[in-house]
Amino acid sequence: VLRDGLRANGVEVIEVNEPLGVSTADKVGAASSLGGALGFLRRVLLSWWRLLRRGSRVGRPDIVLVGYLGHLDVHLARLLWPRSVIVLDHLVGLSDTVRDRQVGSRVARAVLATVDRAALAQADVVVVDTDEQRDQLPRAVRRRAVVVPVGATAEWFDVGRPGEGPPWRVCFVGLFTPLHGAPVIGAAIHELRDDERFEFTMIGTGQDLDATRAAAGDARVTWIDWVVAEELPGVVGSHHVALGIFGTTPKAYRVVPTKVFQSVAAGAVVVTSDTDSQRRVLGRLAEYVTPGDPLALAGRLRELAGDRLVLGEERAGASRFRPEQVVEPLLDALRRPGTARRLPPGRS
């Protein structure tokens, strides 16, 4: 989203990318054992060697944007381009992530907190996605922070919509982490098991999948482990309702997840937890229920099924989550005194 938004606003963007070939879950798992951490570090060092060779051919860019989960790469960026403005997309903190997923020892979390602080110290500008996330940063870092909503890429705005039901097609997409509160969804599905107006699809795998299946019980659900990225917008867009997050972890009250922006862009009716962060960012683009309450979720779905106008209406305002709109706060931050001289019109 940031890349596309910058390009749409006339900024030349050169990508230097060497994938690690591991998932987010693998990265989090590396915090759980010394062997996992050493294996992950080996992959990082191999990728760094390739990045050093490719990055040295780029010259000196005005801005270097280090993407999501770039807590280690930001150090390489500072080494390669010491005179450029370094922007770190601090969408999640490593220590916050392992704490939210309830993995890793106390020592591991302390080590990752040190990694977080070291990464933030290297960045001239720190990107976070909500005011609540910014408030979690060290006080000295907040002055360098800018809030940029996650948004959605263009293909999410171009999908078709399902015909009017019933059955009302309801989907969830996610990694089944505690933040998502997927067992709450499972319990709500069980509550609606005899309501033939609904068809439920649960997409993804993760640590709470078994608990979610158990909570759904004998209800009719389509379980899908994986949908390739190119097909996912069409899959979500073919549903009337998309489910957000319902967890009660501290992080669940601070974030607006990617899935919510994508579902709004796809035109689905989004039902998610009633938190300050989500209400402030989404406003009337979502329907809200009490976090952690499966009966409230089931009740809201029943109400929606009885309101054909809500399920069929076009929700104006989703366009503000397009990349070219989302990136505006970052562009403003880069043009502040002290950084504006490093972002001339048309430069990278």
Coordinates of C-alpha atoms in Angstrom, one line a residue:
V1 CA 0.0 0.0 0.0
L2 CA 2.8 2.4 0.9
R3 CA 4.7 1.6 -2.3
D4 CA 1.7 2.1 -4.5
G5 CA 0.6 5.2 -2.7
L6 CA 4.0 6.8 -3.1
R7 CA 4.1 6.0 -6.8
A8 CA 0.6 7.4 -7.3
N9 CA 1.7 10.6 -5.8
G10 CA 4.6 11.0 -8.2
V11 CA 7.4 9.6 -6.1
E12 CA 10.0 7.4 -7.9
V13 CA 10.2 4.1 -6.0
I14 CA 13.0 1.6 -6.5
E15 CA 12.4 -1.8 -4.8
V16 CA 15.3 -3.7 -3.3
N17 CA 13.9 -6.9 -1.9
E18 CA 15.3 -10.3 -0.9
P19 CA 12.6 -12.5 0.6
L20 CA 13.5 -14.6 3.6
G21 CA 11.2 -17.4 2.5
V22 CA 9.6 -17.8 6.0
S23 CA 6.1 -16.9 7.2
T24 CA 5.2 -14.5 10.0
A25 CA 4.4 -17.5 12.2
D26 CA 7.9 -18.8 11.6
K27 CA 9.4 -15.5 12.6
V28 CA 7.4 -15.4 15.8
G29 CA 8.3 -19.0 16.4
A30 CA 12.0 -18.1 16.2
A31 CA 11.5 -16.3 19.5
S32 CA 10.6 -19.6 21.2
S33 CA 13.9 -21.5 20.9
L34 CA 17.6 -20.8 20.5
G35 CA 17.8 -23.1 17.5
G36 CA 14.9 -21.3 15.8
A37 CA 16.5 -18.0 16.5
L38 CA 19.9 -19.1 15.1
G39 CA 18.3 -20.5 12.0
F40 CA 16.3 -17.3 11.4
L41 CA 19.5 -15.2 11.9
R42 CA 21.3 -17.4 9.3
R43 CA 18.5 -16.6 6.8
V44 CA 18.7 -12.9 7.6
L45 CA 22.5 -12.8 7.1
L46 CA 22.2 -14.5 3.7
S47 CA 19.6 -12.1 2.6
W48 CA 21.6 -9.2 3.9
W49 CA 24.6 -10.2 1.7
R50 CA 22.4 -10.2 -1.4
L51 CA 20.8 -6.8 -0.3
L52 CA 24.2 -5.3 0.2
R53 CA 25.2 -6.2 -3.4
R54 CA 21.9 -4.9 -4.9
G55 CA 21.6 -1.9 -2.6
S56 CA 25.1 -0.7 -3.5
R57 CA 24.0 -0.2 -7.1
V58 CA 21.0 2.0 -6.2
G59 CA 23.0 5.1 -5.4
R60 CA 21.8 7.4 -2.6
P61 CA 18.0 7.7 -2.4
D62 CA 16.4 10.6 -0.6
I63 CA 14.2 8.3 1.4
V64 CA 14.7 4.6 2.4
L65 CA 11.4 2.9 3.5
V66 CA 12.1 -0.2 5.5
G67 CA 8.9 -2.3 5.3
Y68 CA 6.8 -4.4 7.7
L69 CA 8.9 -6.6 10.1
G70 CA 12.0 -4.7 9.1
H71 CA 13.4 -4.5 12.7
L72 CA 16.7 -6.0 11.6
D73 CA 16.8 -4.6 8.1
V74 CA 16.6 -1.0 9.3
H75 CA 20.2 -1.4 10.6
L76 CA 21.4 -2.5 7.2
A77 CA 19.5 0.4 5.6
R78 CA 21.3 2.9 8.0
L79 CA 24.6 1.2 7.1
L80 CA 24.1 1.4 3.4
W81 CA 22.6 4.9 3.2
P82 CA 23.7 6.9 6.3
R83 CA 22.7 10.2 4.7
S84 CA 19.3 9.2 3.6
V85 CA 16.1 9.6 5.6
I86 CA 15.2 6.2 7.0
V87 CA 11.5 5.4 7.4
L88 CA 10.6 2.3 9.4
D89 CA 7.1 0.8 8.9
H90 CA 6.6 -0.3 12.6
L91 CA 3.2 -1.9 12.0
V92 CA 3.9 -4.3 14.9
G93 CA 6.6 -4.6 17.6
L94 CA 8.3 -7.9 17.9
S95 CA 7.9 -8.1 21.7
D96 CA 4.2 -7.0 21.4
T97 CA 3.6 -9.7 18.8
V98 CA 5.0 -12.6 20.9
R99 CA 3.2 -11.3 24.0
D100 CA -0.1 -11.0 22.1
R101 CA 0.3 -14.6 20.7
Q102 CA 1.3 -15.8 24.1
V103 CA 4.5 -17.5 22.9
G104 CA 8.2 -17.2 24.0
S105 CA 9.8 -16.9 27.4
R106 CA 10.1 -13.8 29.5
V107 CA 13.8 -13.6 28.5
A108 CA 12.9 -13.9 24.9
R109 CA 10.4 -11.1 25.2
A110 CA 12.9 -8.9 26.9
V111 CA 15.4 -9.6 24.1
L112 CA 12.8 -8.7 21.5
A113 CA 12.0 -5.5 23.3
T114 CA 15.6 -4.5 23.0
V115 CA 15.5 -5.3 19.3
D116 CA 12.4 -3.1 19.0
R117 CA 14.1 -0.2 20.7
A118 CA 17.3 -0.5 18.6
A119 CA 15.2 -0.5 15.4
L120 CA 13.3 2.6 16.4
A121 CA 16.5 4.3 17.3
Q122 CA 17.7 3.9 13.7
A123 CA 14.7 5.5 12.1
D124 CA 14.1 9.2 11.3
V125 CA 10.4 8.6 10.7
V126 CA 8.4 5.8 12.3
V127 CA 5.1 4.7 10.7
V128 CA 2.4 3.2 12.9
D129 CA -1.3 2.5 12.0
T130 CA -3.3 3.9 14.9
D131 CA -3.1 6.6 17.5
E132 CA -3.1 3.8 20.2
Q133 CA -0.1 2.2 18.6
R134 CA 1.7 5.5 18.5
D135 CA 1.0 5.9 22.2
Q136 CA 2.8 2.6 22.9
L137 CA 6.1 4.0 21.5
P138 CA 8.7 5.4 23.8
R139 CA 8.1 9.1 24.4
A140 CA 11.1 10.3 22.5
V141 CA 10.1 8.2 19.5
R142 CA 6.5 9.6 19.3
R143 CA 7.8 12.9 18.0
R144 CA 9.2 11.1 15.0
A145 CA 6.0 8.9 14.5
V146 CA 3.3 9.3 11.9
V147 CA -0.1 7.5 11.8
V148 CA -0.8 5.9 8.5
P149 CA -3.9 3.6 8.2
V150 CA -3.1 0.2 6.7
G151 CA -5.5 0.6 3.8
A152 CA -5.9 -1.8 0.9
T153 CA -4.3 -2.2 -2.6
A154 CA -6.2 -1.3 -5.7
E155 CA -7.4 -4.8 -6.6
W156 CA -9.6 -4.9 -3.5
F157 CA -11.7 -2.1 -4.8
D158 CA -12.4 -3.7 -8.1
V159 CA -14.1 -7.0 -7.1
G160 CA -17.7 -7.9 -7.9
R161 CA -20.4 -8.2 -5.3
P162 CA -22.6 -11.3 -4.5
G163 CA -26.3 -11.3 -5.5
E164 CA -28.9 -10.5 -2.8
G165 CA -29.5 -13.5 -0.5
P166 CA -30.4 -15.4 1.4
P167 CA -28.4 -17.3 2.1
W168 CA -26.2 -14.6 3.5
R169 CA -22.6 -15.6 2.9
V170 CA -20.3 -14.7 5.9
C171 CA -16.5 -15.2 5.8
F172 CA -13.5 -14.8 8.1
V173 CA -9.9 -14.6 6.9
G174 CA -7.0 -14.7 9.3
L175 CA -4.2 -16.5 11.1
F176 CA -6.3 -17.5 14.1
T177 CA -4.2 -15.6 16.6
P178 CA -5.6 -14.4 20.0
L179 CA -6.0 -10.9 18.5
H180 CA -8.5 -12.3 16.0
G181 CA -10.7 -13.9 18.7
A182 CA -11.6 -16.6 16.3
P183 CA -13.1 -18.9 19.0
V184 CA -15.6 -16.2 19.6
I185 CA -16.6 -16.5 15.9
G186 CA -16.8 -20.3 16.3
A187 CA -19.2 -19.9 19.3
A188 CA -21.3 -17.4 17.4
I189 CA -21.6 -19.8 14.4
H190 CA -22.7 -22.5 16.9
E191 CA -25.4 -20.2 18.2
L192 CA -26.6 -19.8 14.6
R193 CA -26.3 -23.4 13.6
D194 CA -30.1 -23.8 13.0
D195 CA -30.5 -20.5 11.1
E196 CA -30.5 -21.6 7.4
R197 CA -30.1 -18.0 6.3
F198 CA -26.4 -18.2 6.8
E199 CA -23.4 -19.8 5.1
F200 CA -20.1 -19.5 6.9
T201 CA -16.6 -19.8 5.4
M202 CA -13.5 -19.7 7.7
I203 CA -10.2 -19.2 5.8
G204 CA -6.8 -19.7 7.4
T205 CA -4.9 -21.7 9.9
G206 CA -3.2 -20.8 13.2
Q207 CA -2.9 -21.4 16.9
D208 CA -6.6 -20.9 17.7
L209 CA -8.0 -23.0 14.8
D210 CA -8.7 -26.1 16.9
A211 CA -10.4 -24.1 19.6
T212 CA -12.5 -22.3 16.9
R213 CA -13.6 -25.6 15.3
A214 CA -14.5 -27.0 18.7
A215 CA -16.6 -23.9 19.5
A216 CA -18.4 -24.2 16.2
G217 CA -19.3 -27.8 17.0
D218 CA -21.6 -29.4 14.5
A219 CA -22.6 -26.2 12.7
R220 CA -22.3 -26.1 8.9
V221 CA -19.0 -24.4 8.1
T222 CA -16.7 -24.4 5.1
W223 CA -13.1 -24.6 6.4
I224 CA -10.3 -23.5 3.9
D225 CA -6.6 -23.6 4.9
W226 CA -5.3 -21.2 2.3
V227 CA -6.3 -18.9 -0.6
V228 CA -3.6 -17.5 -2.8
A229 CA -3.2 -13.8 -2.6
E230 CA -4.3 -13.1 -6.2
E231 CA -7.6 -14.9 -5.6
L232 CA -8.4 -13.6 -2.1
P233 CA -10.1 -10.2 -3.1
G234 CA -12.5 -12.1 -5.3
V235 CA -13.2 -14.7 -2.6
V236 CA -13.9 -12.0 0.1
G237 CA -15.9 -9.9 -2.4
S238 CA -18.2 -12.9 -3.1
H239 CA -19.5 -12.8 0.5
H240 CA -22.1 -10.4 1.9
V241 CA -20.5 -10.1 5.3
A242 CA -16.8 -10.2 6.4
L243 CA -15.8 -10.7 10.0
G244 CA -13.0 -8.6 11.6
I245 CA -11.5 -9.2 15.0
F246 CA -13.1 -10.0 18.3
G247 CA -10.2 -10.7 20.7
T248 CA -9.8 -9.1 24.1
T249 CA -6.0 -8.9 24.2
P250 CA -4.5 -5.4 24.8
K251 CA -3.3 -5.3 21.2
A252 CA -6.9 -6.1 19.9
Y253 CA -8.0 -2.8 21.4
R254 CA -5.3 -0.8 19.6
V255 CA -5.3 -2.0 16.0
V256 CA -7.4 -1.9 12.9
P257 CA -6.3 -5.1 11.0
T258 CA -5.5 -5.4 7.3
K259 CA -8.5 -7.7 6.8
V260 CA -11.0 -5.0 7.8
F261 CA -9.6 -2.5 5.3
Q262 CA -9.6 -5.1 2.6
S263 CA -13.1 -6.2 3.3
V264 CA -14.4 -2.6 3.4
A265 CA -12.7 -2.0 0.0
A266 CA -14.3 -5.2 -1.4
G267 CA -17.8 -3.8 -0.5
A268 CA -18.6 -6.4 2.2
V269 CA -20.5 -5.5 5.3
V270 CA -17.8 -5.6 8.0
V271 CA -18.7 -6.7 11.5
T272 CA -15.9 -6.2 14.0
S273 CA -15.2 -5.4 17.7
D274 CA -16.3 -2.1 19.1
T275 CA -13.0 -0.5 20.0
D276 CA -12.0 3.2 20.0
S277 CA -9.4 2.6 17.3
Q278 CA -11.7 0.8 14.9
R279 CA -14.6 3.3 15.4
R280 CA -12.4 6.3 14.9
V281 CA -10.8 5.0 11.7
L282 CA -13.8 3.2 10.2
G283 CA -16.7 5.2 11.4
R284 CA -19.9 4.1 9.6
L285 CA -18.1 1.8 7.3
A286 CA -18.4 -1.1 9.8
E287 CA -20.9 -2.7 12.2
Y288 CA -19.7 -3.1 15.8
V289 CA -20.1 -5.7 18.6
T290 CA -18.7 -6.1 22.1
P291 CA -15.2 -7.8 22.0
G292 CA -15.2 -11.4 23.1
D293 CA -19.0 -11.8 23.1
P294 CA -20.2 -14.5 20.8
L295 CA -23.9 -13.9 21.7
A296 CA -23.5 -10.2 20.7
L297 CA -21.9 -11.3 17.4
A298 CA -24.6 -13.8 16.7
G299 CA -27.3 -11.3 17.5
R300 CA -25.8 -8.6 15.2
L301 CA -25.6 -11.1 12.3
R302 CA -29.3 -12.0 12.9
E303 CA -30.2 -8.3 12.7
L304 CA -28.2 -7.8 9.5
A305 CA -29.9 -10.8 7.9
G306 CA -33.2 -9.1 8.6
D307 CA -32.1 -5.8 7.1
R308 CA -31.8 -6.2 3.4
L309 CA -31.0 -2.5 2.9
V310 CA -27.8 -2.7 5.1
L311 CA -26.6 -5.8 3.3
G312 CA -27.3 -4.3 -0.1
E313 CA -26.1 -0.7 0.3
E314 CA -23.0 0.8 -1.2
R315 CA -20.9 2.3 1.6
A316 CA -19.5 5.6 0.6
G317 CA -16.1 6.6 2.0
A318 CA -14.1 3.4 1.4
S319 CA -12.0 5.3 -1.2
R320 CA -10.1 7.0 1.5
F321 CA -8.4 3.7 2.1
R322 CA -6.9 3.6 -1.4
P323 CA -3.1 3.8 -1.4
E324 CA -2.9 7.3 -2.9
Q325 CA -5.1 8.6 0.0
V326 CA -3.6 6.5 2.8
V327 CA -0.1 7.6 2.2
E328 CA -0.8 11.4 2.5
P329 CA 0.2 11.6 6.2
L330 CA 3.6 10.0 5.4
L331 CA 4.2 12.4 2.6
D332 CA 3.4 15.3 4.9
A333 CA 5.8 14.0 7.5
L334 CA 8.6 13.7 4.9
R335 CA 8.1 17.3 3.8
R336 CA 8.4 18.7 7.3
P337 CA 11.4 21.0 7.9
G338 CA 14.5 18.9 8.1
T339 CA 13.2 16.2 5.7
A340 CA 11.5 18.3 3.0
R341 CA 14.9 19.1 1.4
R342 CA 15.4 15.4 0.9
L343 CA 12.2 14.8 -1.0
P344 CA 12.3 17.1 -4.1
P345 CA 9.4 16.7 -6.5
G346 CA 9.8 13.6 -8.7
R347 CA 12.7 12.1 -6.6
S348 CA 12.9 8.7 -5.0

